[in-house]
mmCIF file of C-alpha atoms in Angstrom:
data_model
loop_
_atom_site.group_PDB
_atom_site.id
_atom_site.type_symbol
_atom_site.label_atom_id
_atom_site.label_comp_id
_atom_site.label_asym_id
_atom_site.label_seq_id
_atom_site.Cartn_x
_atom_site.Cartn_y
_atom_site.Cartn_z
ATOM 1 C CA ALA J 1 -0.062 0.068 0.088
ATOM 2 C CA GLN J 2 1.135 3.542 -0.566
ATOM 3 C CA THR J 3 1.679 6.115 2.189
ATOM 4 C CA VAL J 4 2.304 9.726 2.025
ATOM 5 C CA THR J 5 3.886 11.550 4.760
ATOM 6 C CA GLN J 6 3.963 15.152 5.700
ATOM 7 C CA SER J 7 6.034 15.571 8.766
ATOM 8 C CA GLN J 8 5.454 19.234 9.563
ATOM 9 C CA PRO J 9 2.168 20.045 10.892
ATOM 10 C CA GLU J 10 2.718 23.740 10.763
ATOM 11 C CA MET J 11 4.720 26.382 9.021
ATOM 12 C CA SER J 12 4.751 30.165 8.733
ATOM 13 C CA VAL J 13 5.971 32.456 6.173
ATOM 14 C CA GLN J 14 6.562 36.290 5.866
ATOM 15 C CA GLU J 15 4.605 37.929 3.081
ATOM 16 C CA ALA J 16 6.416 38.060 -0.081
ATOM 17 C CA GLU J 17 8.927 35.479 1.130
ATOM 18 C CA THR J 18 9.485 31.752 -0.170
ATOM 19 C CA VAL J 19 8.411 28.653 1.648
ATOM 20 C CA THR J 20 8.876 24.964 0.963
ATOM 21 C CA LEU J 21 6.352 22.423 2.136
ATOM 22 C CA SER J 22 7.792 18.699 2.461
ATOM 23 C CA CYS J 23 6.214 15.549 1.407
ATOM 24 C CA THR J 24 7.596 12.071 1.047
ATOM 25 C CA TYR J 25 5.844 8.864 -0.186
ATOM 26 C CA ASP J 26 6.322 5.314 -0.372
ATOM 27 C CA THR J 27 5.216 3.061 -3.417
ATOM 28 C CA SER J 28 6.369 0.092 -5.309
ATOM 29 C CA GLU J 29 4.810 1.371 -8.423
ATOM 30 C CA SER J 30 6.841 3.141 -11.251
ATOM 31 C CA ASP J 31 3.843 4.976 -12.715
ATOM 32 C CA TYR J 32 1.793 7.386 -10.610
ATOM 33 C CA TYR J 33 0.828 10.991 -10.025
ATOM 34 C CA LEU J 34 1.417 13.372 -7.241
ATOM 35 C CA PHE J 35 -0.567 16.474 -6.261
ATOM 36 C CA TRP J 36 -0.723 19.181 -3.894
ATOM 37 C CA TYR J 37 -4.018 20.354 -2.721
ATOM 38 C CA LYS J 38 -4.939 23.638 -1.002
ATOM 39 C CA GLN J 39 -7.815 23.780 1.607
ATOM 40 C CA PRO J 40 -8.552 27.396 2.536
ATOM 41 C CA PRO J 41 -11.057 28.118 5.558
ATOM 42 C CA SER J 42 -14.001 27.586 2.946
ATOM 43 C CA ARG J 43 -12.985 23.874 3.029
ATOM 44 C CA GLN J 44 -12.954 23.551 -0.778
ATOM 45 C CA MET J 45 -10.136 21.247 -2.047
ATOM 46 C CA ILE J 46 -8.374 23.312 -4.754
ATOM 47 C CA LEU J 47 -5.827 21.664 -6.874
ATOM 48 C CA VAL J 48 -2.638 23.519 -6.713
ATOM 49 C CA ILE J 49 -0.188 21.562 -8.808
ATOM 50 C CA ARG J 50 0.159 18.050 -10.402
ATOM 51 C CA GLN J 51 3.210 15.959 -11.444
ATOM 52 C CA GLU J 52 3.380 12.991 -13.679
ATOM 53 C CA ALA J 53 6.072 10.425 -12.310
ATOM 54 C CA TYR J 54 7.215 9.557 -15.763
ATOM 55 C CA LYS J 55 8.077 13.379 -16.436
ATOM 56 C CA GLN J 56 11.415 14.291 -15.096
ATOM 57 C CA GLN J 57 10.777 18.069 -15.443
ATOM 58 C CA ASN J 58 9.452 19.652 -12.275
ATOM 59 C CA ALA J 59 5.855 21.125 -12.662
ATOM 60 C CA THR J 60 5.368 24.723 -12.337
ATOM 61 C CA GLU J 61 2.196 26.812 -11.873
ATOM 62 C CA ASN J 62 2.784 30.604 -11.478
ATOM 63 C CA ARG J 63 4.156 31.121 -8.029
ATOM 64 C CA PHE J 64 3.997 27.412 -7.351
ATOM 65 C CA SER J 65 6.605 24.789 -8.088
ATOM 66 C CA VAL J 66 7.500 21.493 -7.101
ATOM 67 C CA ASN J 67 10.889 19.715 -6.466
ATOM 68 C CA PHE J 68 10.269 16.096 -7.636
ATOM 69 C CA GLN J 69 12.823 13.541 -6.628
ATOM 70 C CA LYS J 70 11.575 10.182 -7.797
ATOM 71 C CA ALA J 71 14.435 8.144 -6.474
ATOM 72 C CA ALA J 72 14.281 9.624 -3.116
ATOM 73 C CA LYS J 73 10.399 9.533 -3.174
ATOM 74 C CA SER J 74 10.239 13.191 -2.426
ATOM 75 C CA PHE J 75 7.805 15.909 -3.582
ATOM 76 C CA SER J 76 8.070 19.323 -2.012
ATOM 77 C CA LEU J 77 6.119 22.400 -2.934
ATOM 78 C CA LYS J 78 7.739 25.811 -3.126
ATOM 79 C CA ILE J 79 5.601 28.832 -2.951
ATOM 80 C CA SER J 80 7.351 31.956 -4.045
ATOM 81 C CA ASP J 81 6.342 35.575 -3.148
ATOM 82 C CA SER J 82 4.000 34.366 -0.455
ATOM 83 C CA GLN J 83 0.644 36.059 -0.389
ATOM 84 C CA LEU J 84 -1.878 36.405 2.497
ATOM 85 C CA GLY J 85 -4.293 34.348 0.412
ATOM 86 C CA ASP J 86 -1.813 31.423 0.536
ATOM 87 C CA ALA J 87 -2.777 30.893 4.058
ATOM 88 C CA ALA J 88 -4.412 27.413 4.148
ATOM 89 C CA MET J 89 -3.918 23.647 4.884
ATOM 90 C CA TYR J 90 -1.943 21.935 2.233
ATOM 91 C CA PHE J 91 -2.113 18.289 1.334
ATOM 92 C CA CYS J 92 0.267 16.203 -0.588
ATOM 93 C CA ALA J 93 -1.436 13.217 -2.394
ATOM 94 C CA TYR J 94 -0.516 10.219 -4.357
ATOM 95 C CA ARG J 95 -2.628 8.571 -7.062
ATOM 96 C CA SER J 96 -1.757 5.192 -9.046
ATOM 97 C CA ALA J 97 -1.670 5.262 -12.694
ATOM 98 C CA VAL J 98 -2.324 1.403 -12.968
ATOM 99 C CA THR J 99 -5.239 0.787 -15.129
ATOM 100 C CA GLY J 100 -8.231 -0.908 -13.441
ATOM 101 C CA ALA J 101 -6.927 -0.438 -10.071
ATOM 102 C CA ASN J 102 -8.540 1.710 -7.332
ATOM 103 C CA SER J 103 -7.226 5.075 -8.525
ATOM 104 C CA LYS J 104 -7.911 6.650 -5.114
ATOM 105 C CA LEU J 105 -5.931 9.601 -3.748
ATOM 106 C CA THR J 106 -3.713 8.739 -0.863
ATOM 107 C CA PHE J 107 -3.293 11.910 1.197
ATOM 108 C CA GLY J 108 -0.775 13.108 3.834
ATOM 109 C CA LYS J 109 -1.972 14.590 7.089
ATOM 110 C CA GLY J 110 -1.719 18.104 5.913
ATOM 111 C CA ILE J 111 0.211 21.128 6.774
ATOM 112 C CA THR J 112 -1.245 24.533 8.100
ATOM 113 C CA LEU J 113 0.586 27.357 6.454
ATOM 114 C CA SER J 114 0.141 30.802 7.891
ATOM 115 C CA VAL J 115 1.404 34.014 6.238
ATOM 116 C CA ARG J 116 2.458 36.874 8.256
ATOM 117 C CA PRO J 117 1.846 40.276 6.981
ATOM 118 C CA GLU X 1 -19.522 24.702 -15.401
ATOM 119 C CA ALA X 2 -17.766 21.527 -14.388
ATOM 120 C CA GLN X 3 -18.685 20.742 -10.823
ATOM 121 C CA VAL X 4 -19.493 18.140 -8.109
ATOM 122 C CA THR X 5 -22.363 19.259 -5.909
ATOM 123 C CA GLN X 6 -22.896 17.672 -2.483
ATOM 124 C CA ASN X 7 -25.917 18.204 -0.119
ATOM 125 C CA PRO X 8 -26.298 18.977 2.590
ATOM 126 C CA ARG X 9 -23.291 21.173 3.519
ATOM 127 C CA TYR X 10 -24.055 21.079 7.279
ATOM 128 C CA LEU X 11 -25.895 18.269 9.085
ATOM 129 C CA ILE X 12 -26.526 17.652 12.771
ATOM 130 C CA THR X 13 -28.275 14.371 13.531
ATOM 131 C CA VAL X 14 -28.921 11.834 16.294
ATOM 132 C CA THR X 15 -27.281 8.613 16.827
ATOM 133 C CA GLY X 16 -29.199 5.767 14.867
ATOM 134 C CA LYS X 17 -31.246 8.010 12.573
ATOM 135 C CA LYS X 18 -30.500 6.952 8.946
ATOM 136 C CA LEU X 19 -29.205 9.620 6.822
ATOM 137 C CA THR X 20 -28.045 10.227 3.166
ATOM 138 C CA VAL X 21 -25.629 12.645 1.841
ATOM 139 C CA THR X 22 -26.038 13.201 -1.899
ATOM 140 C CA CYS X 23 -23.238 13.651 -4.704
ATOM 141 C CA SER X 24 -23.601 14.608 -8.299
ATOM 142 C CA GLN X 25 -21.177 15.357 -11.017
ATOM 143 C CA ASN X 26 -21.867 16.736 -14.542
ATOM 144 C CA MET X 27 -18.484 15.708 -16.122
ATOM 145 C CA ASN X 28 -19.453 12.270 -17.240
ATOM 146 C CA HIS X 29 -16.731 10.802 -15.013
ATOM 147 C CA GLU X 30 -16.385 7.121 -14.445
ATOM 148 C CA TYR X 31 -14.731 7.140 -11.201
ATOM 149 C CA MET X 32 -16.336 8.628 -8.135
ATOM 150 C CA SER X 33 -15.174 8.472 -4.388
ATOM 151 C CA TRP X 34 -16.145 9.453 -0.829
ATOM 152 C CA TYR X 35 -13.398 10.482 1.739
ATOM 153 C CA ARG X 36 -13.891 11.629 5.230
ATOM 154 C CA GLN X 37 -11.465 14.144 6.685
ATOM 155 C CA ASP X 38 -10.514 14.164 10.471
ATOM 156 C CA PRO X 39 -8.023 16.352 12.212
ATOM 157 C CA GLY X 40 -4.449 14.955 12.127
ATOM 158 C CA LEU X 41 -5.464 12.097 9.833
ATOM 159 C CA GLY X 42 -5.847 13.942 6.379
ATOM 160 C CA LEU X 43 -8.600 12.510 3.859
ATOM 161 C CA ARG X 44 -9.226 8.806 3.983
ATOM 162 C CA GLN X 45 -11.292 6.977 1.370
ATOM 163 C CA ILE X 46 -14.534 5.416 2.442
ATOM 164 C CA TYR X 47 -15.885 3.849 -0.791
ATOM 165 C CA TYR X 48 -15.295 4.267 -4.474
ATOM 166 C CA SER X 49 -17.004 3.458 -7.643
ATOM 167 C CA MET X 50 -15.421 2.730 -10.853
ATOM 168 C CA ASN X 51 -18.511 3.038 -13.015
ATOM 169 C CA VAL X 52 -22.261 2.312 -12.809
ATOM 170 C CA GLU X 53 -23.208 -0.525 -10.599
ATOM 171 C CA VAL X 54 -19.360 -1.090 -9.694
ATOM 172 C CA THR X 55 -18.655 -0.079 -6.116
ATOM 173 C CA ASP X 56 -15.961 -1.153 -3.543
ATOM 174 C CA LYS X 57 -14.744 -0.659 -0.105
ATOM 175 C CA GLY X 58 -11.952 2.053 0.537
ATOM 176 C CA ASP X 59 -9.988 2.168 3.640
ATOM 177 C CA VAL X 60 -12.538 3.101 6.150
ATOM 178 C CA PRO X 61 -15.983 1.564 5.097
ATOM 179 C CA GLU X 62 -17.413 0.519 8.273
ATOM 180 C CA GLY X 63 -20.874 2.057 8.882
ATOM 181 C CA TYR X 64 -21.338 3.244 5.483
ATOM 182 C CA LYS X 65 -23.122 2.309 2.298
ATOM 183 C CA VAL X 66 -23.122 3.510 -1.171
ATOM 184 C CA SER X 67 -24.831 3.104 -4.470
ATOM 185 C CA ARG X 68 -24.055 3.909 -8.160
ATOM 186 C CA LYS X 69 -27.310 3.349 -10.168
ATOM 187 C CA GLU X 70 -26.552 6.324 -12.549
ATOM 188 C CA LYS X 71 -23.212 7.629 -13.639
ATOM 189 C CA ARG X 72 -23.841 11.082 -12.178
ATOM 190 C CA ASN X 73 -24.862 10.306 -8.834
ATOM 191 C CA PHE X 74 -22.998 8.550 -5.946
ATOM 192 C CA PRO X 75 -24.904 8.960 -2.771
ATOM 193 C CA LEU X 76 -23.376 8.021 0.841
ATOM 194 C CA ILE X 77 -25.622 6.395 3.253
ATOM 195 C CA LEU X 78 -25.430 6.094 6.962
ATOM 196 C CA GLU X 79 -27.854 3.583 8.067
ATOM 197 C CA SER X 80 -27.311 4.056 11.870
ATOM 198 C CA PRO X 81 -25.007 6.962 12.508
ATOM 199 C CA SER X 82 -22.723 7.036 15.620
ATOM 200 C CA PRO X 83 -20.717 9.808 17.180
ATOM 201 C CA ASN X 84 -17.381 8.481 15.664
ATOM 202 C CA GLN X 85 -18.693 9.237 12.115
ATOM 203 C CA THR X 86 -18.780 12.961 13.187
ATOM 204 C CA SER X 87 -16.444 14.355 10.374
ATOM 205 C CA LEU X 88 -16.042 16.353 7.205
ATOM 206 C CA TYR X 89 -16.982 14.450 4.159
ATOM 207 C CA PHE X 90 -16.054 14.895 0.460
ATOM 208 C CA CYS X 91 -17.266 13.407 -2.674
ATOM 209 C CA ALA X 92 -14.920 13.369 -5.619
ATOM 210 C CA SER X 93 -14.950 12.421 -9.277
ATOM 211 C CA SER X 94 -12.324 11.939 -11.969
ATOM 212 C CA LEU X 95 -11.616 10.146 -15.192
ATOM 213 C CA SER X 96 -9.921 6.777 -14.594
ATOM 214 C CA PRO X 97 -6.414 5.896 -15.550
ATOM 215 C CA PRO X 98 -4.894 5.621 -18.116
ATOM 216 C CA SER X 99 -6.474 8.952 -18.949
ATOM 217 C CA GLY X 100 -3.887 11.621 -19.074
ATOM 218 C CA ASN X 101 -6.226 14.188 -17.172
ATOM 219 C CA THR X 102 -6.323 12.728 -13.796
ATOM 220 C CA GLU X 103 -7.513 15.677 -11.707
ATOM 221 C CA ALA X 104 -10.044 14.889 -9.073
ATOM 222 C CA PHE X 105 -12.799 17.363 -8.723
ATOM 223 C CA PHE X 106 -14.168 17.806 -5.137
ATOM 224 C CA GLY X 107 -17.526 18.775 -3.874
ATOM 225 C CA GLN X 108 -17.907 21.556 -1.325
ATOM 226 C CA GLY X 109 -17.836 19.135 1.650
ATOM 227 C CA THR X 110 -20.527 18.143 4.266
ATOM 228 C CA ARG X 111 -19.796 18.744 7.931
ATOM 229 C CA LEU X 112 -21.589 16.003 9.657
ATOM 230 C CA THR X 113 -22.255 16.070 13.475
ATOM 231 C CA VAL X 114 -23.699 13.008 15.213
ATOM 232 C CA VAL X 115 -24.769 13.636 18.707
#
């Protein structure tokens, strides 16, 4: 079974600074997807960024980028130029790419990010 | 607009009173799933469905039932709710692998309190 670990329960960043959220995972599969989801106080689950395991290039979405280290099974999220609206809980998640399998999302426990003005 | 709609958003009920949380998606997705979110535990899968009439247990299925009679709907049923089912519930839908677009779309969440 796959597991996702987010070891930091909370982090804080100064507005306009950069912060990195850590995530490690464990799997025996070679093909899979990794995600970062943002959950603001509204509780809505918002997809921040996605990475396909077969792609060596790290995904980037505006101020959000990842450092994907497949061999180390590490998938960290970097938020540049942090904004007050980035304050939320962030979840790292894994999804199998195996056809016919239960393609559930396996989530980490989440990290609460606060942004200091 | 592509969306997953859950109802109700908030529900307070008493132990043992059967309830249903509805979920509907308008994206023609095959795969639908229910998750519960609890503090310090992240989201855990309750049940999933890979297509109409195909459902199976996830990681925490005890005390729950589901059905998938139509592709768009995937209700979650609590036959006899207990206080340990107090949680935040999410319905999600997506295409199934090997589709390249694997994004899961989530409903707005249902905050359930069982007293």
